[in-house]
Amino acid sequence: MLNWPVNWRPRFAPTSWPSLTRCQLLLNWAETTNSPATMNWTRISESASAADLVVVRAKGLELLARREHSRLELRQKLIQRGYPAEAVAAALDQLVAERLLDERRYAEIYASSRADKGYGPLRIARELRERGIPDELTDAAMTVLDECWMSKLRELHRKRFKSKIPADAAGRIQQTRVFRQHGFTLDQIKCLFEAADA
């Protein structure tokens, strides 16, 4: 039997390591081998990779249970925790195939949540792209909310300016700057001012 340290752990092992660790896989396999010199290291590597995949997938599911993630977000979190990149990529492919990781669903939920917090389509679209969401999914998520942008802008206007429209240009420029920072378009802001002037 191999003389492995009792407390040996892979460098990427999380705090809650499952019962079948890499060390146990190696030890169990070594016990069935007549001599260390005859060990099949390719077989050990394959077993270790399978164990990595199980652990990485479990951690990915744990993170997804807390909230939806984009593939890029989930990959970054798993890599930051020290999991091997190949195991992370394989685990993400599995989660996508099982629709447990769904970027369309993520984009729609994220966009709706940010819109409820007073952010407009330009800012939300930029944030989705920064999170690795493809343009077609970003555009689709924005389209779902097309009919609510003006109501979101009016709500922001009420909270920030008590629904008051300045008569002077300087005041309107100030409000426009705030609305633009929140990601609303110039056309949407223009509609807000025109409705007040009507």
PDB file of C-alpha atoms in Angstrom:
ATOM      1  CA  MET A   1       0.000   0.000   0.000  1.00  0.00           C
ATOM      2  CA  LEU A   2       1.226   3.499  -0.828  1.00  0.00           C
ATOM      3  CA  ASN A   3       2.487   5.582   2.061  1.00  0.00           C
ATOM      4  CA  TRP A   4       0.413   8.733   1.431  1.00  0.00           C
ATOM      5  CA  PRO A   5       0.175  11.383   4.184  1.00  0.00           C
ATOM      6  CA  VAL A   6      -2.941  10.890   6.291  1.00  0.00           C
ATOM      7  CA  ASN A   7      -4.177  14.466   5.781  1.00  0.00           C
ATOM      8  CA  TRP A   8      -3.225  14.752   2.122  1.00  0.00           C
ATOM      9  CA  ARG A   9      -5.714  16.784   0.061  1.00  0.00           C
ATOM     10  CA  PRO A  10      -5.594  18.123  -3.498  1.00  0.00           C
ATOM     11  CA  ARG A  11      -4.779  21.830  -3.557  1.00  0.00           C
ATOM     12  CA  PHE A  12      -8.186  22.635  -5.057  1.00  0.00           C
ATOM     13  CA  ALA A  13     -10.219  20.647  -2.538  1.00  0.00           C
ATOM     14  CA  PRO A  14     -13.137  22.616  -1.046  1.00  0.00           C
ATOM     15  CA  THR A  15     -13.982  22.575   2.643  1.00  0.00           C
ATOM     16  CA  SER A  16     -16.795  20.086   2.142  1.00  0.00           C
ATOM     17  CA  TRP A  17     -14.980  17.344   0.191  1.00  0.00           C
ATOM     18  CA  PRO A  18     -17.200  14.365  -0.774  1.00  0.00           C
ATOM     19  CA  SER A  19     -16.623  10.882   0.581  1.00  0.00           C
ATOM     20  CA  LEU A  20     -14.785   9.708  -2.549  1.00  0.00           C
ATOM     21  CA  THR A  21     -11.662  11.893  -2.577  1.00  0.00           C
ATOM     22  CA  ARG A  22      -8.782  11.717  -5.020  1.00  0.00           C
ATOM     23  CA  CYS A  23      -6.586  10.257  -2.289  1.00  0.00           C
ATOM     24  CA  GLN A  24      -9.079   7.456  -1.631  1.00  0.00           C
ATOM     25  CA  LEU A  25      -9.300   6.670  -5.337  1.00  0.00           C
ATOM     26  CA  LEU A  26      -5.531   6.343  -5.541  1.00  0.00           C
ATOM     27  CA  LEU A  27      -5.239   4.275  -2.378  1.00  0.00           C
ATOM     28  CA  ASN A  28      -8.082   1.925  -3.288  1.00  0.00           C
ATOM     29  CA  TRP A  29      -6.626   1.340  -6.707  1.00  0.00           C
ATOM     30  CA  ALA A  30      -3.110   0.855  -5.344  1.00  0.00           C
ATOM     31  CA  GLU A  31      -4.357  -1.849  -2.974  1.00  0.00           C
ATOM     32  CA  THR A  32      -5.396  -3.949  -5.977  1.00  0.00           C
ATOM     33  CA  THR A  33      -1.956  -3.617  -7.596  1.00  0.00           C
ATOM     34  CA  ASN A  34       0.839  -6.107  -6.887  1.00  0.00           C
ATOM     35  CA  SER A  35       3.631  -3.527  -7.001  1.00  0.00           C
ATOM     36  CA  PRO A  36       3.941   0.266  -7.296  1.00  0.00           C
ATOM     37  CA  ALA A  37       6.207  -0.331 -10.274  1.00  0.00           C
ATOM     38  CA  THR A  38       3.295  -1.845 -12.226  1.00  0.00           C
ATOM     39  CA  MET A  39       0.899   1.061 -11.614  1.00  0.00           C
ATOM     40  CA  ASN A  40      -1.088   2.318 -14.609  1.00  0.00           C
ATOM     41  CA  TRP A  41      -0.805   6.089 -14.151  1.00  0.00           C
ATOM     42  CA  THR A  42      -3.116   6.768 -17.112  1.00  0.00           C
ATOM     43  CA  ARG A  43      -5.883   4.890 -15.325  1.00  0.00           C
ATOM     44  CA  ILE A  44      -5.234   6.853 -12.125  1.00  0.00           C
ATOM     45  CA  SER A  45      -5.338  10.126 -14.055  1.00  0.00           C
ATOM     46  CA  GLU A  46      -8.688   9.196 -15.620  1.00  0.00           C
ATOM     47  CA  SER A  47     -10.144   8.271 -12.219  1.00  0.00           C
ATOM     48  CA  ALA A  48      -8.871  11.494 -10.671  1.00  0.00           C
ATOM     49  CA  SER A  49     -10.403  13.526 -13.510  1.00  0.00           C
ATOM     50  CA  ALA A  50     -13.737  11.802 -12.981  1.00  0.00           C
ATOM     51  CA  ALA A  51     -13.570  12.641  -9.284  1.00  0.00           C
ATOM     52  CA  ASP A  52     -12.711  16.261 -10.123  1.00  0.00           C
ATOM     53  CA  LEU A  53     -15.742  16.477 -12.401  1.00  0.00           C
ATOM     54  CA  VAL A  54     -18.097  15.179  -9.709  1.00  0.00           C
ATOM     55  CA  VAL A  55     -16.805  17.687  -7.176  1.00  0.00           C
ATOM     56  CA  VAL A  56     -16.825  20.658  -9.560  1.00  0.00           C
ATOM     57  CA  ARG A  57     -20.341  19.861 -10.769  1.00  0.00           C
ATOM     58  CA  ALA A  58     -21.578  19.621  -7.176  1.00  0.00           C
ATOM     59  CA  LYS A  59     -20.065  23.012  -6.357  1.00  0.00           C
ATOM     60  CA  GLY A  60     -21.595  24.487  -9.490  1.00  0.00           C
ATOM     61  CA  LEU A  61     -25.021  23.207  -8.461  1.00  0.00           C
ATOM     62  CA  GLU A  62     -24.530  24.674  -5.001  1.00  0.00           C
ATOM     63  CA  LEU A  63     -23.820  28.106  -6.495  1.00  0.00           C
ATOM     64  CA  LEU A  64     -26.751  27.840  -8.916  1.00  0.00           C
ATOM     65  CA  ALA A  65     -29.066  26.954  -6.035  1.00  0.00           C
ATOM     66  CA  ARG A  66     -28.328  30.362  -4.525  1.00  0.00           C
ATOM     67  CA  ARG A  67     -29.098  32.308  -7.713  1.00  0.00           C
ATOM     68  CA  GLU A  68     -28.887  32.101 -11.497  1.00  0.00           C
ATOM     69  CA  HIS A  69     -25.440  32.609 -13.036  1.00  0.00           C
ATOM     70  CA  SER A  70     -24.098  33.195 -16.505  1.00  0.00           C
ATOM     71  CA  ARG A  71     -21.594  30.628 -17.726  1.00  0.00           C
ATOM     72  CA  LEU A  72     -18.802  33.209 -17.437  1.00  0.00           C
ATOM     73  CA  GLU A  73     -19.726  34.086 -13.847  1.00  0.00           C
ATOM     74  CA  LEU A  74     -19.908  30.451 -12.770  1.00  0.00           C
ATOM     75  CA  ARG A  75     -16.627  29.607 -14.502  1.00  0.00           C
ATOM     76  CA  GLN A  76     -14.846  32.517 -12.798  1.00  0.00           C
ATOM     77  CA  LYS A  77     -16.137  31.511  -9.365  1.00  0.00           C
ATOM     78  CA  LEU A  78     -15.096  27.881  -9.792  1.00  0.00           C
ATOM     79  CA  ILE A  79     -11.651  28.793 -11.128  1.00  0.00           C
ATOM     80  CA  GLN A  80     -11.161  31.235  -8.230  1.00  0.00           C
ATOM     81  CA  ARG A  81     -11.839  28.363  -5.847  1.00  0.00           C
ATOM     82  CA  GLY A  82      -8.914  26.483  -7.362  1.00  0.00           C
ATOM     83  CA  TYR A  83     -10.701  23.844  -9.430  1.00  0.00           C
ATOM     84  CA  PRO A  84      -8.864  22.689 -12.578  1.00  0.00           C
ATOM     85  CA  ALA A  85      -9.956  24.497 -15.749  1.00  0.00           C
ATOM     86  CA  GLU A  86     -10.610  21.284 -17.712  1.00  0.00           C
ATOM     87  CA  ALA A  87     -12.892  19.906 -14.997  1.00  0.00           C
ATOM     88  CA  VAL A  88     -14.694  23.249 -14.778  1.00  0.00           C
ATOM     89  CA  ALA A  89     -15.308  23.334 -18.542  1.00  0.00           C
ATOM     90  CA  ALA A  90     -16.618  19.761 -18.546  1.00  0.00           C
ATOM     91  CA  ALA A  91     -18.877  20.396 -15.550  1.00  0.00           C
ATOM     92  CA  LEU A  92     -20.306  23.543 -17.150  1.00  0.00           C
ATOM     93  CA  ASP A  93     -21.019  21.619 -20.360  1.00  0.00           C
ATOM     94  CA  GLN A  94     -22.971  19.068 -18.311  1.00  0.00           C
ATOM     95  CA  LEU A  95     -24.952  21.747 -16.492  1.00  0.00           C
ATOM     96  CA  VAL A  96     -25.813  23.471 -19.781  1.00  0.00           C
ATOM     97  CA  ALA A  97     -26.895  20.164 -21.364  1.00  0.00           C
ATOM     98  CA  GLU A  98     -29.183  19.535 -18.380  1.00  0.00           C
ATOM     99  CA  ARG A  99     -30.492  23.130 -18.592  1.00  0.00           C
ATOM    100  CA  LEU A 100     -29.469  23.726 -15.004  1.00  0.00           C
ATOM    101  CA  LEU A 101     -27.241  26.490 -16.361  1.00  0.00           C
ATOM    102  CA  ASP A 102     -29.369  28.507 -18.796  1.00  0.00           C
ATOM    103  CA  GLU A 103     -28.114  31.870 -20.038  1.00  0.00           C
ATOM    104  CA  ARG A 104     -31.454  32.847 -21.605  1.00  0.00           C
ATOM    105  CA  ARG A 105     -33.192  32.340 -18.266  1.00  0.00           C
ATOM    106  CA  TYR A 106     -30.382  34.154 -16.477  1.00  0.00           C
ATOM    107  CA  ALA A 107     -30.583  37.142 -18.844  1.00  0.00           C
ATOM    108  CA  GLU A 108     -34.347  37.523 -18.410  1.00  0.00           C
ATOM    109  CA  ILE A 109     -34.204  37.261 -14.614  1.00  0.00           C
ATOM    110  CA  TYR A 110     -31.224  39.606 -14.358  1.00  0.00           C
ATOM    111  CA  ALA A 111     -32.789  42.202 -16.668  1.00  0.00           C
ATOM    112  CA  SER A 112     -36.098  42.147 -14.788  1.00  0.00           C
ATOM    113  CA  SER A 113     -34.354  42.486 -11.426  1.00  0.00           C
ATOM    114  CA  ARG A 114     -32.223  45.427 -12.548  1.00  0.00           C
ATOM    115  CA  ALA A 115     -35.196  47.155 -14.183  1.00  0.00           C
ATOM    116  CA  ASP A 116     -37.088  46.887 -10.892  1.00  0.00           C
ATOM    117  CA  LYS A 117     -34.189  48.743  -9.254  1.00  0.00           C
ATOM    118  CA  GLY A 118     -34.556  51.674 -11.646  1.00  0.00           C
ATOM    119  CA  TYR A 119     -32.018  50.860 -14.342  1.00  0.00           C
ATOM    120  CA  GLY A 120     -32.689  51.330 -18.038  1.00  0.00           C
ATOM    121  CA  PRO A 121     -32.063  49.175 -21.109  1.00  0.00           C
ATOM    122  CA  LEU A 122     -28.659  50.595 -22.062  1.00  0.00           C
ATOM    123  CA  ARG A 123     -27.069  49.928 -18.691  1.00  0.00           C
ATOM    124  CA  ILE A 124     -28.669  46.510 -18.255  1.00  0.00           C
ATOM    125  CA  ALA A 125     -27.587  45.426 -21.745  1.00  0.00           C
ATOM    126  CA  ARG A 126     -24.014  46.529 -21.017  1.00  0.00           C
ATOM    127  CA  GLU A 127     -23.987  44.618 -17.720  1.00  0.00           C
ATOM    128  CA  LEU A 128     -25.280  41.455 -19.395  1.00  0.00           C
ATOM    129  CA  ARG A 129     -22.556  41.630 -22.038  1.00  0.00           C
ATOM    130  CA  GLU A 130     -19.949  42.134 -19.313  1.00  0.00           C
ATOM    131  CA  ARG A 131     -21.228  38.894 -17.794  1.00  0.00           C
ATOM    132  CA  GLY A 132     -20.662  37.020 -21.024  1.00  0.00           C
ATOM    133  CA  ILE A 133     -24.239  36.925 -22.311  1.00  0.00           C
ATOM    134  CA  PRO A 134     -24.345  36.813 -26.148  1.00  0.00           C
ATOM    135  CA  ASP A 135     -25.892  39.756 -27.991  1.00  0.00           C
ATOM    136  CA  GLU A 136     -28.897  37.761 -29.216  1.00  0.00           C
ATOM    137  CA  LEU A 137     -29.860  36.714 -25.674  1.00  0.00           C
ATOM    138  CA  THR A 138     -29.246  40.230 -24.374  1.00  0.00           C
ATOM    139  CA  ASP A 139     -31.462  41.729 -27.074  1.00  0.00           C
ATOM    140  CA  ALA A 140     -34.181  39.161 -26.378  1.00  0.00           C
ATOM    141  CA  ALA A 141     -34.164  39.982 -22.668  1.00  0.00           C
ATOM    142  CA  MET A 142     -34.446  43.692 -23.459  1.00  0.00           C
ATOM    143  CA  THR A 143     -37.349  43.074 -25.848  1.00  0.00           C
ATOM    144  CA  VAL A 144     -39.332  41.317 -23.123  1.00  0.00           C
ATOM    145  CA  LEU A 145     -39.204  44.554 -21.111  1.00  0.00           C
ATOM    146  CA  ASP A 146     -39.880  46.967 -23.997  1.00  0.00           C
ATOM    147  CA  GLU A 147     -43.303  47.994 -22.736  1.00  0.00           C
ATOM    148  CA  CYS A 148     -42.199  48.766 -19.187  1.00  0.00           C
ATOM    149  CA  TRP A 149     -39.242  51.129 -19.719  1.00  0.00           C
ATOM    150  CA  MET A 150     -41.300  54.319 -19.574  1.00  0.00           C
ATOM    151  CA  SER A 151     -43.019  53.244 -16.366  1.00  0.00           C
ATOM    152  CA  LYS A 152     -39.592  52.439 -14.856  1.00  0.00           C
ATOM    153  CA  LEU A 153     -38.317  55.862 -15.914  1.00  0.00           C
ATOM    154  CA  ARG A 154     -41.339  57.630 -14.405  1.00  0.00           C
ATOM    155  CA  GLU A 155     -40.827  55.704 -11.164  1.00  0.00           C
ATOM    156  CA  LEU A 156     -37.168  56.755 -11.041  1.00  0.00           C
ATOM    157  CA  HIS A 157     -38.219  60.342 -11.766  1.00  0.00           C
ATOM    158  CA  ARG A 158     -40.692  60.233  -8.889  1.00  0.00           C
ATOM    159  CA  LYS A 159     -38.116  58.857  -6.434  1.00  0.00           C
ATOM    160  CA  ARG A 160     -35.274  61.187  -7.415  1.00  0.00           C
ATOM    161  CA  PHE A 161     -37.104  64.376  -8.351  1.00  0.00           C
ATOM    162  CA  LYS A 162     -40.638  63.948  -6.948  1.00  0.00           C
ATOM    163  CA  SER A 163     -41.936  63.901 -10.537  1.00  0.00           C
ATOM    164  CA  LYS A 164     -41.029  67.564 -11.044  1.00  0.00           C
ATOM    165  CA  ILE A 165     -39.869  68.681 -14.497  1.00  0.00           C
ATOM    166  CA  PRO A 166     -37.647  71.804 -14.414  1.00  0.00           C
ATOM    167  CA  ALA A 167     -38.675  74.684 -16.639  1.00  0.00           C
ATOM    168  CA  ASP A 168     -35.085  75.734 -17.300  1.00  0.00           C
ATOM    169  CA  ALA A 169     -32.583  73.971 -19.539  1.00  0.00           C
ATOM    170  CA  ALA A 170     -29.987  73.565 -16.779  1.00  0.00           C
ATOM    171  CA  GLY A 171     -32.431  71.652 -14.600  1.00  0.00           C
ATOM    172  CA  ARG A 172     -33.441  69.367 -17.443  1.00  0.00           C
ATOM    173  CA  ILE A 173     -29.811  68.703 -18.299  1.00  0.00           C
ATOM    174  CA  GLN A 174     -29.186  67.679 -14.694  1.00  0.00           C
ATOM    175  CA  GLN A 175     -32.124  65.271 -14.725  1.00  0.00           C
ATOM    176  CA  THR A 176     -31.086  63.930 -18.119  1.00  0.00           C
ATOM    177  CA  ARG A 177     -27.617  63.180 -16.766  1.00  0.00           C
ATOM    178  CA  VAL A 178     -29.111  61.138 -13.904  1.00  0.00           C
ATOM    179  CA  PHE A 179     -31.418  59.216 -16.237  1.00  0.00           C
ATOM    180  CA  ARG A 180     -28.564  58.507 -18.635  1.00  0.00           C
ATOM    181  CA  GLN A 181     -26.395  57.215 -15.790  1.00  0.00           C
ATOM    182  CA  HIS A 182     -29.191  54.767 -15.016  1.00  0.00           C
ATOM    183  CA  GLY A 183     -29.159  53.581 -18.626  1.00  0.00           C
ATOM    184  CA  PHE A 184     -32.246  55.163 -20.175  1.00  0.00           C
ATOM    185  CA  THR A 185     -32.168  56.319 -23.787  1.00  0.00           C
ATOM    186  CA  LEU A 186     -32.429  59.922 -24.949  1.00  0.00           C
ATOM    187  CA  ASP A 187     -35.702  59.087 -26.715  1.00  0.00           C
ATOM    188  CA  GLN A 188     -37.197  57.775 -23.475  1.00  0.00           C
ATOM    189  CA  ILE A 189     -36.073  60.865 -21.560  1.00  0.00           C
ATOM    190  CA  LYS A 190     -37.441  63.121 -24.299  1.00  0.00           C
ATOM    191  CA  CYS A 191     -40.823  61.367 -24.072  1.00  0.00           C
ATOM    192  CA  LEU A 192     -40.879  61.963 -20.311  1.00  0.00           C
ATOM    193  CA  PHE A 193     -40.257  65.694 -20.715  1.00  0.00           C
ATOM    194  CA  GLU A 194     -42.704  66.038 -23.613  1.00  0.00           C
ATOM    195  CA  ALA A 195     -45.470  64.336 -21.633  1.00  0.00           C
ATOM    196  CA  ALA A 196     -44.958  66.851 -18.816  1.00  0.00           C
ATOM    197  CA  ASP A 197     -45.039  69.775 -21.250  1.00  0.00           C
ATOM    198  CA  ALA A 198     -48.234  68.627 -22.978  1.00  0.00           C
TER     199      ALA A 198
END
